[in-house]
mmCIF file of C-alpha atoms in Angstrom:
data_model
loop_
_atom_site.group_PDB
_atom_site.id
_atom_site.type_symbol
_atom_site.label_atom_id
_atom_site.label_comp_id
_atom_site.label_asym_id
_atom_site.label_seq_id
_atom_site.Cartn_x
_atom_site.Cartn_y
_atom_site.Cartn_z
ATOM 1 C CA UNK A 1 111.016 120.454 27.917
ATOM 2 C CA UNK A 2 108.277 121.112 25.356
ATOM 3 C CA UNK A 3 106.088 118.109 24.576
ATOM 4 C CA UNK A 4 104.730 117.753 20.995
ATOM 5 C CA UNK A 5 102.352 115.081 19.679
ATOM 6 C CA UNK A 6 104.123 112.672 17.293
ATOM 7 C CA UNK A 7 102.367 110.050 15.028
ATOM 8 C CA UNK A 8 103.684 107.397 12.604
ATOM 9 C CA UNK A 9 103.141 107.913 8.923
ATOM 10 C CA UNK A 10 100.784 105.187 7.548
ATOM 11 C CA UNK A 11 102.456 102.661 5.248
ATOM 12 C CA UNK A 12 105.930 103.864 6.041
ATOM 13 C CA UNK A 13 107.533 100.453 6.464
ATOM 14 C CA UNK A 14 110.576 100.999 4.335
ATOM 15 C CA UNK A 15 111.760 104.544 4.634
ATOM 16 C CA UNK A 16 114.353 105.794 2.281
ATOM 17 C CA UNK A 17 117.119 108.103 3.208
ATOM 18 C CA UNK A 18 115.892 111.633 3.870
ATOM 19 C CA UNK A 19 112.337 110.543 4.557
ATOM 20 C CA UNK A 20 110.658 110.539 7.968
ATOM 21 C CA UNK A 21 108.436 107.842 9.251
ATOM 22 C CA UNK A 22 106.625 110.144 11.669
ATOM 23 C CA UNK A 23 104.719 113.428 11.696
ATOM 24 C CA UNK A 24 104.786 116.087 14.480
ATOM 25 C CA UNK A 25 101.663 117.910 15.659
ATOM 26 C CA UNK A 26 101.400 121.691 16.248
ATOM 27 C CA UNK A 27 103.470 123.409 18.906
ATOM 28 C CA UNK A 28 101.820 123.929 22.316
ATOM 29 C CA UNK A 29 100.014 127.142 23.198
ATOM 30 C CA UNK A 30 102.212 130.224 23.751
ATOM 31 C CA UNK A 31 105.003 128.615 21.595
ATOM 32 C CA UNK A 32 105.895 128.853 17.943
ATOM 33 C CA UNK A 33 107.589 126.447 15.486
ATOM 34 C CA UNK A 34 106.962 123.559 12.995
ATOM 35 C CA UNK A 35 106.180 120.974 15.621
ATOM 36 C CA UNK A 36 109.595 119.342 15.477
ATOM 37 C CA UNK A 37 111.145 122.482 16.794
ATOM 38 C CA UNK A 38 109.125 124.773 19.169
ATOM 39 C CA UNK A 39 110.253 127.975 20.797
ATOM 40 C CA UNK A 40 108.654 130.227 23.432
ATOM 41 C CA UNK A 41 106.286 132.806 21.892
ATOM 42 C CA UNK A 42 107.333 136.370 22.887
ATOM 43 C CA UNK A 43 103.933 138.060 23.237
ATOM 44 C CA UNK A 44 105.702 141.359 23.867
ATOM 45 C CA UNK A 45 107.039 141.469 20.246
ATOM 46 C CA UNK A 46 103.874 140.569 18.377
ATOM 47 C CA UNK A 47 102.309 143.149 16.073
ATOM 48 C CA UNK A 48 99.268 145.163 17.003
ATOM 49 C CA UNK A 49 96.186 143.289 15.861
ATOM 50 C CA UNK A 50 97.635 139.837 16.606
ATOM 51 C CA UNK A 51 95.228 138.255 19.102
ATOM 52 C CA UNK A 52 98.184 136.652 20.827
ATOM 53 C CA UNK A 53 99.789 140.052 21.502
ATOM 54 C CA UNK A 54 100.136 141.116 25.149
ATOM 55 C CA UNK A 55 97.262 143.062 26.811
ATOM 56 C CA UNK A 56 99.361 145.437 28.874
ATOM 57 C CA UNK A 57 97.884 148.955 29.234
ATOM 58 C CA UNK A 58 100.009 151.821 30.585
ATOM 59 C CA UNK A 59 102.643 149.224 31.388
ATOM 60 C CA UNK A 60 105.803 147.629 29.957
ATOM 61 C CA UNK A 61 105.556 144.006 28.744
ATOM 62 C CA UNK A 62 108.082 141.511 30.171
ATOM 63 C CA UNK A 63 108.209 138.122 28.412
ATOM 64 C CA UNK A 64 108.286 134.960 30.512
ATOM 65 C CA UNK A 65 108.413 131.283 29.439
ATOM 66 C CA UNK A 66 104.977 130.430 28.118
ATOM 67 C CA UNK A 67 103.490 133.800 29.149
ATOM 68 C CA UNK A 68 104.298 137.431 29.997
ATOM 69 C CA UNK A 69 103.834 139.997 32.735
ATOM 70 C CA UNK A 70 102.945 143.706 32.800
ATOM 71 C CA UNK A 71 105.040 146.189 34.794
ATOM 72 C CA UNK A 72 103.318 149.563 35.323
ATOM 73 C CA UNK A 73 105.035 152.620 33.957
ATOM 74 C CA UNK A 74 106.038 155.433 36.298
ATOM 75 C CA UNK A 75 102.966 157.338 37.442
ATOM 76 C CA UNK A 76 100.680 154.284 37.122
ATOM 77 C CA UNK A 77 99.620 151.491 39.432
ATOM 78 C CA UNK A 78 97.665 148.262 39.241
ATOM 79 C CA UNK A 79 94.241 147.950 40.779
ATOM 80 C CA UNK A 80 93.623 144.218 40.768
ATOM 81 C CA UNK A 81 94.945 141.181 38.892
ATOM 82 C CA UNK A 82 94.297 142.392 35.336
ATOM 83 C CA UNK A 83 96.962 143.785 32.989
ATOM 84 C CA UNK A 84 95.654 147.344 33.080
ATOM 85 C CA UNK A 85 97.560 150.039 34.992
ATOM 86 C CA UNK A 86 95.740 153.118 36.180
ATOM 87 C CA UNK A 87 96.966 156.658 36.537
ATOM 88 C CA UNK A 88 98.224 157.680 39.997
ATOM 89 C CA UNK A 89 96.677 161.022 41.062
ATOM 90 C CA UNK A 90 99.721 162.631 42.661
ATOM 91 C CA UNK A 91 97.640 165.750 43.411
ATOM 92 C CA UNK A 92 95.420 164.034 45.946
ATOM 93 C CA UNK A 93 98.003 164.511 48.682
ATOM 94 C CA UNK A 94 100.848 166.959 49.215
ATOM 95 C CA UNK A 95 102.995 163.922 50.119
ATOM 96 C CA UNK A 96 103.018 162.761 46.478
ATOM 97 C CA UNK A 97 103.972 166.077 44.838
ATOM 98 C CA UNK A 98 106.278 169.023 45.480
ATOM 99 C CA UNK A 99 103.976 171.832 44.322
ATOM 100 C CA UNK A 100 103.607 175.162 46.132
ATOM 101 C CA UNK A 101 100.299 174.731 47.958
ATOM 102 C CA UNK A 102 100.227 178.312 49.283
ATOM 103 C CA UNK A 103 100.363 180.321 46.056
ATOM 104 C CA UNK A 104 99.912 177.495 43.567
ATOM 105 C CA UNK A 105 98.268 174.160 42.936
ATOM 106 C CA UNK A 106 98.851 170.691 41.487
ATOM 107 C CA UNK A 107 97.345 169.596 38.152
ATOM 108 C CA UNK A 108 97.224 165.858 37.589
ATOM 109 C CA UNK A 109 98.206 164.539 34.132
ATOM 110 C CA UNK A 110 98.100 161.087 32.564
ATOM 111 C CA UNK A 111 101.031 159.294 34.178
ATOM 112 C CA UNK A 112 102.318 162.345 36.038
ATOM 113 C CA UNK A 113 101.468 165.837 37.277
ATOM 114 C CA UNK A 114 102.425 169.465 36.808
ATOM 115 C CA UNK A 115 102.751 172.352 39.257
ATOM 116 C CA UNK A 116 101.045 175.634 38.390
ATOM 117 C CA UNK A 117 100.892 179.018 40.123
ATOM 118 C CA UNK A 118 97.787 180.983 41.047
ATOM 119 C CA UNK A 119 96.943 184.040 38.926
ATOM 120 C CA UNK A 120 99.243 186.901 39.845
ATOM 121 C CA UNK A 121 102.106 184.575 40.779
ATOM 122 C CA UNK A 122 105.053 183.241 38.781
ATOM 123 C CA UNK A 123 107.474 180.337 39.188
ATOM 124 C CA UNK A 124 111.067 179.993 38.084
ATOM 125 C CA UNK A 125 111.471 176.319 39.061
ATOM 126 C CA UNK A 126 108.542 174.609 37.371
ATOM 127 C CA UNK A 127 105.886 175.534 39.905
ATOM 128 C CA UNK A 128 107.583 174.126 42.977
ATOM 129 C CA UNK A 129 107.918 177.661 44.341
ATOM 130 C CA UNK A 130 105.512 180.484 43.381
ATOM 131 C CA UNK A 131 106.334 184.164 43.878
ATOM 132 C CA UNK A 132 104.212 187.269 43.551
ATOM 133 C CA UNK A 133 104.372 188.781 40.096
ATOM 134 C CA UNK A 134 104.653 192.575 40.270
ATOM 135 C CA UNK A 135 102.348 193.635 37.439
ATOM 136 C CA UNK A 136 103.295 197.273 38.036
ATOM 137 C CA UNK A 137 106.787 196.653 36.634
ATOM 138 C CA UNK A 138 105.393 196.144 33.135
ATOM 139 C CA UNK A 139 103.897 199.288 31.596
ATOM 140 C CA UNK A 140 102.735 200.461 35.056
ATOM 141 C CA UNK A 141 100.214 197.646 35.029
ATOM 142 C CA UNK A 142 98.284 199.547 32.340
ATOM 143 C CA UNK A 143 97.303 202.167 34.957
ATOM 144 C CA UNK A 144 97.074 205.771 33.783
ATOM 145 C CA UNK A 145 98.362 207.289 37.034
ATOM 146 C CA UNK A 146 99.211 205.088 40.018
ATOM 147 C CA UNK A 147 99.762 201.301 40.077
ATOM 148 C CA UNK A 148 99.619 199.555 43.455
ATOM 149 C CA UNK A 149 100.974 195.991 43.587
ATOM 150 C CA UNK A 150 99.205 193.524 45.874
ATOM 151 C CA UNK A 151 100.040 189.938 46.676
ATOM 152 C CA UNK A 152 98.769 188.011 43.688
ATOM 153 C CA UNK A 153 97.186 191.044 42.046
ATOM 154 C CA UNK A 154 97.331 194.814 41.607
ATOM 155 C CA UNK A 155 95.052 197.830 41.430
ATOM 156 C CA UNK A 156 95.061 201.248 39.824
ATOM 157 C CA UNK A 157 94.579 204.462 41.758
ATOM 158 C CA UNK A 158 94.087 208.053 40.659
ATOM 159 C CA UNK A 159 95.059 210.029 43.727
ATOM 160 C CA UNK A 160 93.405 213.210 44.988
ATOM 161 C CA UNK A 161 90.864 215.037 42.805
ATOM 162 C CA UNK A 162 90.564 212.202 40.285
ATOM 163 C CA UNK A 163 88.365 209.138 40.055
ATOM 164 C CA UNK A 164 88.882 205.736 38.466
ATOM 165 C CA UNK A 165 86.661 205.075 35.441
ATOM 166 C CA UNK A 166 84.743 201.888 34.700
ATOM 167 C CA UNK A 167 87.739 200.254 32.949
ATOM 168 C CA UNK A 168 89.561 200.451 36.323
ATOM 169 C CA UNK A 169 92.709 201.776 34.615
ATOM 170 C CA UNK A 170 92.055 205.298 33.332
ATOM 171 C CA UNK A 171 91.258 208.376 35.433
ATOM 172 C CA UNK A 172 89.073 211.413 35.056
ATOM 173 C CA UNK A 173 88.831 214.584 37.100
ATOM 174 C CA UNK A 174 86.466 214.213 40.032
ATOM 175 C CA UNK A 175 83.486 216.557 40.198
ATOM 176 C CA UNK A 176 82.916 216.415 43.942
ATOM 177 C CA UNK A 177 79.667 218.326 43.563
ATOM 178 C CA UNK A 178 78.270 215.527 41.393
ATOM 179 C CA UNK A 179 78.954 212.961 44.096
ATOM 180 C CA UNK A 180 77.500 212.696 47.573
ATOM 181 C CA UNK A 181 78.986 215.867 49.034
ATOM 182 C CA UNK A 182 76.028 216.312 51.408
ATOM 183 C CA UNK A 183 75.799 220.022 50.618
ATOM 184 C CA UNK A 184 72.320 221.038 51.704
ATOM 185 C CA UNK A 185 71.916 223.800 49.081
ATOM 186 C CA UNK A 186 74.756 224.845 46.741
ATOM 187 C CA UNK A 187 78.104 223.271 45.839
ATOM 188 C CA UNK A 188 81.117 224.925 44.114
ATOM 189 C CA UNK A 189 83.616 222.523 42.519
ATOM 190 C CA UNK A 190 87.351 223.272 42.456
ATOM 191 C CA UNK A 191 90.373 221.189 41.386
ATOM 192 C CA UNK A 192 91.028 218.905 44.294
ATOM 193 C CA UNK A 193 88.251 220.151 46.539
ATOM 194 C CA UNK A 194 84.752 221.619 46.767
ATOM 195 C CA UNK A 195 82.904 224.124 48.930
ATOM 196 C CA UNK A 196 79.289 224.338 50.102
ATOM 197 C CA UNK A 197 77.482 227.657 50.428
ATOM 198 C CA UNK A 198 74.053 228.696 51.641
ATOM 199 C CA UNK A 199 71.372 230.968 50.163
ATOM 200 C CA UNK A 200 70.545 234.346 51.623
ATOM 201 C CA UNK A 201 69.078 234.458 55.132
ATOM 202 C CA UNK A 202 70.713 231.094 56.006
ATOM 203 C CA UNK A 203 73.912 230.461 57.932
ATOM 204 C CA UNK A 204 76.324 227.582 57.335
ATOM 205 C CA UNK A 205 76.648 225.113 60.184
ATOM 206 C CA UNK A 206 79.997 224.213 61.749
ATOM 207 C CA UNK A 207 80.267 221.170 59.459
ATOM 208 C CA UNK A 208 80.320 223.494 56.424
ATOM 209 C CA UNK A 209 77.621 221.466 54.627
ATOM 210 C CA UNK A 210 74.246 222.183 56.212
ATOM 211 C CA UNK A 211 72.513 225.557 56.405
ATOM 212 C CA UNK A 212 70.493 226.805 59.348
ATOM 213 C CA UNK A 213 67.752 229.400 59.409
ATOM 214 C CA UNK A 214 66.555 231.217 62.519
ATOM 215 C CA UNK A 215 65.003 228.597 64.781
ATOM 216 C CA UNK A 216 62.002 230.188 66.501
ATOM 217 C CA UNK A 217 61.658 227.177 68.798
ATOM 218 C CA UNK A 218 64.966 227.998 70.432
ATOM 219 C CA UNK A 219 63.591 231.344 71.598
ATOM 220 C CA UNK A 220 61.249 230.752 74.562
ATOM 221 C CA UNK A 221 60.168 227.494 72.903
ATOM 222 C CA UNK A 222 58.004 229.509 70.491
ATOM 223 C CA UNK A 223 55.614 230.211 73.425
ATOM 224 C CA UNK A 224 54.243 226.664 72.916
ATOM 225 C CA UNK A 225 52.868 224.980 76.039
ATOM 226 C CA UNK A 226 54.075 221.509 75.070
ATOM 227 C CA UNK A 227 55.879 220.884 71.752
ATOM 228 C CA UNK A 228 57.418 223.254 69.197
ATOM 229 C CA UNK A 229 58.188 222.063 65.654
ATOM 230 C CA UNK A 230 60.556 224.189 63.600
ATOM 231 C CA UNK A 231 60.059 224.506 59.836
ATOM 232 C CA UNK A 232 61.968 226.388 57.156
ATOM 233 C CA UNK A 233 61.039 230.008 57.689
ATOM 234 C CA UNK A 234 58.421 229.293 60.341
ATOM 235 C CA UNK A 235 57.297 226.990 63.191
ATOM 236 C CA UNK A 236 54.163 225.481 64.711
ATOM 237 C CA UNK A 237 53.057 224.205 68.108
ATOM 238 C CA UNK A 238 52.055 220.591 68.546
ATOM 239 C CA UNK A 239 50.523 218.477 71.296
ATOM 240 C CA UNK A 240 51.202 214.943 72.546
ATOM 241 C CA UNK A 241 48.655 212.155 72.283
ATOM 242 C CA UNK A 242 45.540 212.831 74.345
ATOM 243 C CA UNK A 243 45.839 216.608 73.922
ATOM 244 C CA UNK A 244 44.741 219.078 71.245
ATOM 245 C CA UNK A 245 45.826 222.562 70.286
ATOM 246 C CA UNK A 246 43.639 225.353 71.618
ATOM 247 C CA UNK A 247 42.287 228.333 69.687
ATOM 248 C CA UNK A 248 45.403 230.398 70.483
ATOM 249 C CA UNK A 249 47.494 227.812 68.523
ATOM 250 C CA UNK A 250 49.947 227.775 71.423
ATOM 251 C CA UNK A 251 48.265 226.031 74.375
ATOM 252 C CA UNK A 252 47.359 222.328 74.546
ATOM 253 C CA UNK A 253 44.068 221.244 76.101
ATOM 254 C CA UNK A 254 43.154 217.811 77.387
ATOM 255 C CA UNK A 255 40.872 215.752 75.126
ATOM 256 C CA UNK A 256 38.010 214.252 77.136
ATOM 257 C CA UNK A 257 37.789 210.945 75.289
ATOM 258 C CA UNK A 258 34.867 209.883 77.482
ATOM 259 C CA UNK A 259 32.528 212.408 75.870
ATOM 260 C CA UNK A 260 33.578 211.486 72.352
ATOM 261 C CA UNK A 261 31.393 208.821 70.865
ATOM 262 C CA UNK A 262 33.128 205.664 69.703
ATOM 263 C CA UNK A 263 31.534 202.518 68.410
ATOM 264 C CA UNK A 264 29.886 202.013 71.826
ATOM 265 C CA UNK A 265 29.956 205.589 73.127
ATOM 266 C CA UNK A 266 32.027 206.673 76.159
ATOM 267 C CA UNK A 267 35.267 206.668 74.226
ATOM 268 C CA UNK A 268 34.538 203.168 72.958
ATOM 269 C CA UNK A 269 34.281 201.678 76.478
ATOM 270 C CA UNK A 270 31.696 198.961 76.984
ATOM 271 C CA UNK A 271 30.663 200.017 80.508
ATOM 272 C CA UNK A 272 32.411 202.980 82.125
ATOM 273 C CA UNK A 273 34.978 205.588 81.100
ATOM 274 C CA UNK A 274 37.322 207.598 83.339
ATOM 275 C CA UNK A 275 39.140 210.570 81.795
ATOM 276 C CA UNK A 276 42.477 211.993 82.941
ATOM 277 C CA UNK A 277 44.910 214.549 81.537
ATOM 278 C CA UNK A 278 46.333 213.148 78.316
ATOM 279 C CA UNK A 279 44.293 209.956 78.247
ATOM 280 C CA UNK A 280 41.494 207.839 79.631
ATOM 281 C CA UNK A 281 40.781 204.333 80.890
ATOM 282 C CA UNK A 282 37.746 202.083 80.612
ATOM 283 C CA UNK A 283 36.179 200.796 83.823
ATOM 284 C CA UNK A 284 33.869 197.919 84.722
ATOM 285 C CA UNK A 285 31.271 197.367 87.414
ATOM 286 C CA UNK A 286 31.771 195.334 90.595
ATOM 287 C CA UNK A 287 32.475 191.703 89.805
ATOM 288 C CA UNK A 288 33.773 192.474 86.299
ATOM 289 C CA UNK A 289 37.204 193.183 84.840
ATOM 290 C CA UNK A 290 38.636 194.578 81.585
ATOM 291 C CA UNK A 291 39.556 192.146 78.828
ATOM 292 C CA UNK A 292 42.760 192.314 76.793
ATOM 293 C CA UNK A 293 41.206 194.817 74.350
ATOM 294 C CA UNK A 294 41.030 197.303 77.337
ATOM 295 C CA UNK A 295 37.502 198.402 76.375
ATOM 296 C CA UNK A 296 35.314 195.314 76.978
ATOM 297 C CA UNK A 297 34.333 193.835 80.342
ATOM 298 C CA UNK A 298 34.096 190.232 81.389
ATOM 299 C CA UNK A 299 32.816 188.522 84.522
ATOM 300 C CA UNK A 300 35.372 187.818 87.261
ATOM 301 C CA UNK A 301 35.159 184.184 88.264
ATOM 302 C CA UNK A 302 35.736 184.628 92.001
ATOM 303 C CA UNK A 303 35.653 180.859 92.375
ATOM 304 C CA UNK A 304 39.063 180.703 90.651
ATOM 305 C CA UNK A 305 40.540 182.666 93.597
ATOM 306 C CA UNK A 306 41.841 180.248 96.264
ATOM 307 C CA UNK A 307 39.920 180.087 99.572
ATOM 308 C CA UNK A 308 37.004 182.172 98.278
ATOM 309 C CA UNK A 309 34.601 179.621 99.816
ATOM 310 C CA UNK A 310 35.316 176.970 102.392
ATOM 311 C CA UNK A 311 33.350 174.228 100.615
ATOM 312 C CA UNK A 312 31.403 175.071 97.434
ATOM 313 C CA UNK A 313 31.770 178.191 95.270
ATOM 314 C CA UNK A 314 29.091 179.164 92.745
ATOM 315 C CA UNK A 315 30.017 181.847 90.230
ATOM 316 C CA UNK A 316 27.337 184.208 88.902
ATOM 317 C CA UNK A 317 27.513 187.163 86.500
ATOM 318 C CA UNK A 318 29.112 189.969 88.475
ATOM 319 C CA UNK A 319 29.123 188.041 91.741
ATOM 320 C CA UNK A 320 29.227 184.621 93.417
ATOM 321 C CA UNK A 321 27.859 182.804 96.444
ATOM 322 C CA UNK A 322 29.171 180.057 98.709
ATOM 323 C CA UNK A 323 27.252 176.953 99.690
ATOM 324 C CA UNK A 324 27.895 173.937 101.859
ATOM 325 C CA UNK A 325 27.698 170.227 101.440
ATOM 326 C CA UNK A 326 24.962 168.130 103.025
ATOM 327 C CA UNK A 327 24.760 168.347 106.845
ATOM 328 C CA UNK A 328 26.602 171.691 106.835
ATOM 329 C CA UNK A 329 25.210 175.241 107.072
ATOM 330 C CA UNK A 330 26.691 178.487 105.744
ATOM 331 C CA UNK A 331 27.896 180.756 108.505
ATOM 332 C CA UNK A 332 27.089 184.436 108.832
ATOM 333 C CA UNK A 333 30.348 185.335 107.032
ATOM 334 C CA UNK A 334 28.707 183.773 103.922
ATOM 335 C CA UNK A 335 31.976 181.915 103.249
ATOM 336 C CA UNK A 336 32.599 179.201 105.846
ATOM 337 C CA UNK A 337 30.380 176.291 106.872
ATOM 338 C CA UNK A 338 29.449 174.685 110.186
ATOM 339 C CA UNK A 339 27.981 171.268 110.842
ATOM 340 C CA UNK A 340 24.206 171.221 111.330
ATOM 341 C CA UNK A 341 22.560 170.430 114.710
ATOM 342 C CA UNK A 342 18.999 169.542 115.459
ATOM 343 C CA UNK A 343 18.170 173.205 116.062
ATOM 344 C CA UNK A 344 18.635 176.235 113.794
ATOM 345 C CA UNK A 345 21.620 178.364 114.872
ATOM 346 C CA UNK A 346 22.329 176.007 117.762
ATOM 347 C CA UNK A 347 19.597 177.593 119.923
ATOM 348 C CA UNK A 348 21.047 181.088 119.546
ATOM 349 C CA UNK A 349 18.883 184.123 118.832
ATOM 350 C CA UNK A 350 18.559 185.042 115.161
ATOM 351 C CA UNK A 351 20.627 188.181 115.910
ATOM 352 C CA UNK A 352 23.318 186.140 117.673
ATOM 353 C CA UNK A 353 26.209 184.011 116.424
ATOM 354 C CA UNK A 354 27.210 180.630 117.712
ATOM 355 C CA UNK A 355 30.862 180.484 118.867
ATOM 356 C CA UNK A 356 32.094 176.935 118.302
ATOM 357 C CA UNK A 357 35.297 177.303 120.357
ATOM 358 C CA UNK A 358 33.396 177.632 123.634
ATOM 359 C CA UNK A 359 29.877 176.593 122.510
ATOM 360 C CA UNK A 360 28.269 179.917 123.453
ATOM 361 C CA UNK A 361 25.901 182.372 121.781
ATOM 362 C CA UNK A 362 27.068 186.002 121.358
ATOM 363 C CA UNK A 363 24.824 188.835 120.147
ATOM 364 C CA UNK A 364 25.977 190.491 116.961
ATOM 365 C CA UNK A 365 27.255 194.126 117.022
ATOM 366 C CA UNK A 366 24.334 196.557 117.516
ATOM 367 C CA UNK A 367 22.501 194.050 119.706
ATOM 368 C CA UNK A 368 22.609 193.232 123.435
ATOM 369 C CA UNK A 369 21.570 190.177 125.421
ATOM 370 C CA UNK A 370 22.671 186.736 126.599
ATOM 371 C CA UNK A 371 22.816 185.259 123.133
ATOM 372 C CA UNK A 372 19.640 183.229 123.397
ATOM 373 C CA UNK A 373 17.805 186.529 123.279
ATOM 374 C CA UNK A 374 19.149 189.728 121.721
ATOM 375 C CA UNK A 375 17.551 193.180 121.470
ATOM 376 C CA UNK A 376 18.642 196.030 119.257
ATOM 377 C CA UNK A 377 20.605 198.774 121.010
ATOM 378 C CA UNK A 378 19.180 201.546 118.821
ATOM 379 C CA UNK A 379 15.879 200.707 117.092
ATOM 380 C CA UNK A 380 16.641 203.356 114.470
ATOM 381 C CA UNK A 381 14.435 202.833 111.423
ATOM 382 C CA UNK A 382 12.239 199.778 111.009
ATOM 383 C CA UNK A 383 12.314 198.508 107.451
ATOM 384 C CA UNK A 384 9.630 196.216 106.169
ATOM 385 C CA UNK A 385 10.750 194.157 103.190
ATOM 386 C CA UNK A 386 8.184 192.605 100.885
ATOM 387 C CA UNK A 387 9.396 189.891 98.493
ATOM 388 C CA UNK A 388 6.946 190.367 95.642
ATOM 389 C CA UNK A 389 8.484 187.933 93.152
ATOM 390 C CA UNK A 390 9.599 185.230 95.563
ATOM 391 C CA UNK A 391 8.213 181.772 94.907
ATOM 392 C CA UNK A 392 8.071 179.924 98.197
ATOM 393 C CA UNK A 393 9.456 176.424 98.228
ATOM 394 C CA UNK A 394 9.648 173.863 101.002
ATOM 395 C CA UNK A 395 13.395 174.275 101.321
ATOM 396 C CA UNK A 396 12.927 177.894 102.495
ATOM 397 C CA UNK A 397 11.198 176.513 105.596
ATOM 398 C CA UNK A 398 14.490 174.889 106.642
ATOM 399 C CA UNK A 399 16.617 177.525 108.378
ATOM 400 C CA UNK A 400 19.705 175.391 107.834
ATOM 401 C CA UNK A 401 19.332 175.195 104.059
ATOM 402 C CA UNK A 402 21.633 177.142 101.733
ATOM 403 C CA UNK A 403 18.618 178.695 99.979
ATOM 404 C CA UNK A 404 17.268 180.024 103.302
ATOM 405 C CA UNK A 405 20.648 181.415 104.407
ATOM 406 C CA UNK A 406 21.270 183.071 101.025
ATOM 407 C CA UNK A 407 17.800 184.704 101.011
ATOM 408 C CA UNK A 408 18.284 185.825 104.613
ATOM 409 C CA UNK A 409 21.622 187.418 103.753
ATOM 410 C CA UNK A 410 20.189 189.201 100.689
ATOM 411 C CA UNK A 411 17.338 190.656 102.778
ATOM 412 C CA UNK A 412 19.707 191.825 105.513
ATOM 413 C CA UNK A 413 22.072 193.366 102.943
ATOM 414 C CA UNK A 414 19.203 195.193 101.236
ATOM 415 C CA UNK A 415 17.957 196.464 104.561
ATOM 416 C CA UNK A 416 21.419 197.688 105.577
ATOM 417 C CA UNK A 417 21.834 199.653 102.347
ATOM 418 C CA UNK A 418 18.425 201.302 102.826
ATOM 419 C CA UNK A 419 19.278 202.364 106.364
ATOM 420 C CA UNK A 420 22.544 203.924 105.239
#
């Protein structure tokens, strides 16, 4: 039941027939009438522009008592509680359309969709099934000579002795000689084929394209000692790297790179140069080695080689020397150390060596005796060594010191080289 506000008319005590002693207010919202009689307002029938008209978009309006509802049209759906319906994209999934997905595609429209075929295909059922369209059936596809139908397309062909022009439909006679025939000298064009021919004094090869002259290098290798290079109408002898052609223009001679001056002389080597047939190599002195540039020398750090010295290794330019820690003395092998005793060389003669394993003294080779005294077997040549530039220090008075042992070894080595 619709409720309307009703009020008495002021001063209406005696009401005559046909008069009313009350007055009705306006009808409630979403209704229409004079107040005494109110009916439901059908928002679905109101004119466009009426603010009370329904707000359905892409939907059908259904009137309800005091209101209305929106029902989406086919191909639309609601996305929330408002009265607007949005287009359904049937093309997003092959479950929502029946288009041919192999040779066609789906095109979404407002409230629906349409099926279309790919170029070169045609449909007879609205795009649900697409079939290849044979373009060659209509005016030969526009081709001048041969039309070849392909799935979804076509192409023109001209056959033998003709070539397709830039418009890909018309043909013109092929001048094989103007294309890449690979004829070395001359080309003769004929309808459907071409022929190569050679100038005088040349013979055609088995491939019919190249021409060969007499190859002097195939006859006794041109009398070249190493390499023979054939040229058109002639030949020449050549030599590999490290060799040069002699005056007879046939024989190769070794180049002695070591007598050719480089930036440093000696073939560019920093120190030494050794020549061999076809090349050379740079050499370095004892205690040095070649660097990566193969011409310069650098010191060998013997101390980087494991077990060079038993205790301490001291690298020097071109050499090295071993030394021992405190309370140890360098042995005669100049590499190992032995623990010091109160006497130099453990009481052994200076030409003897102390054997730790059995604590005995044994004369060195070239000497005879009991170890505490040794005499030379063959006196040979007596060498007197004078150390002109030696500055004597107190440590040289200690026969167990590294300085004493090193100086002793140097003197003995110098004496041995003089005797030899």
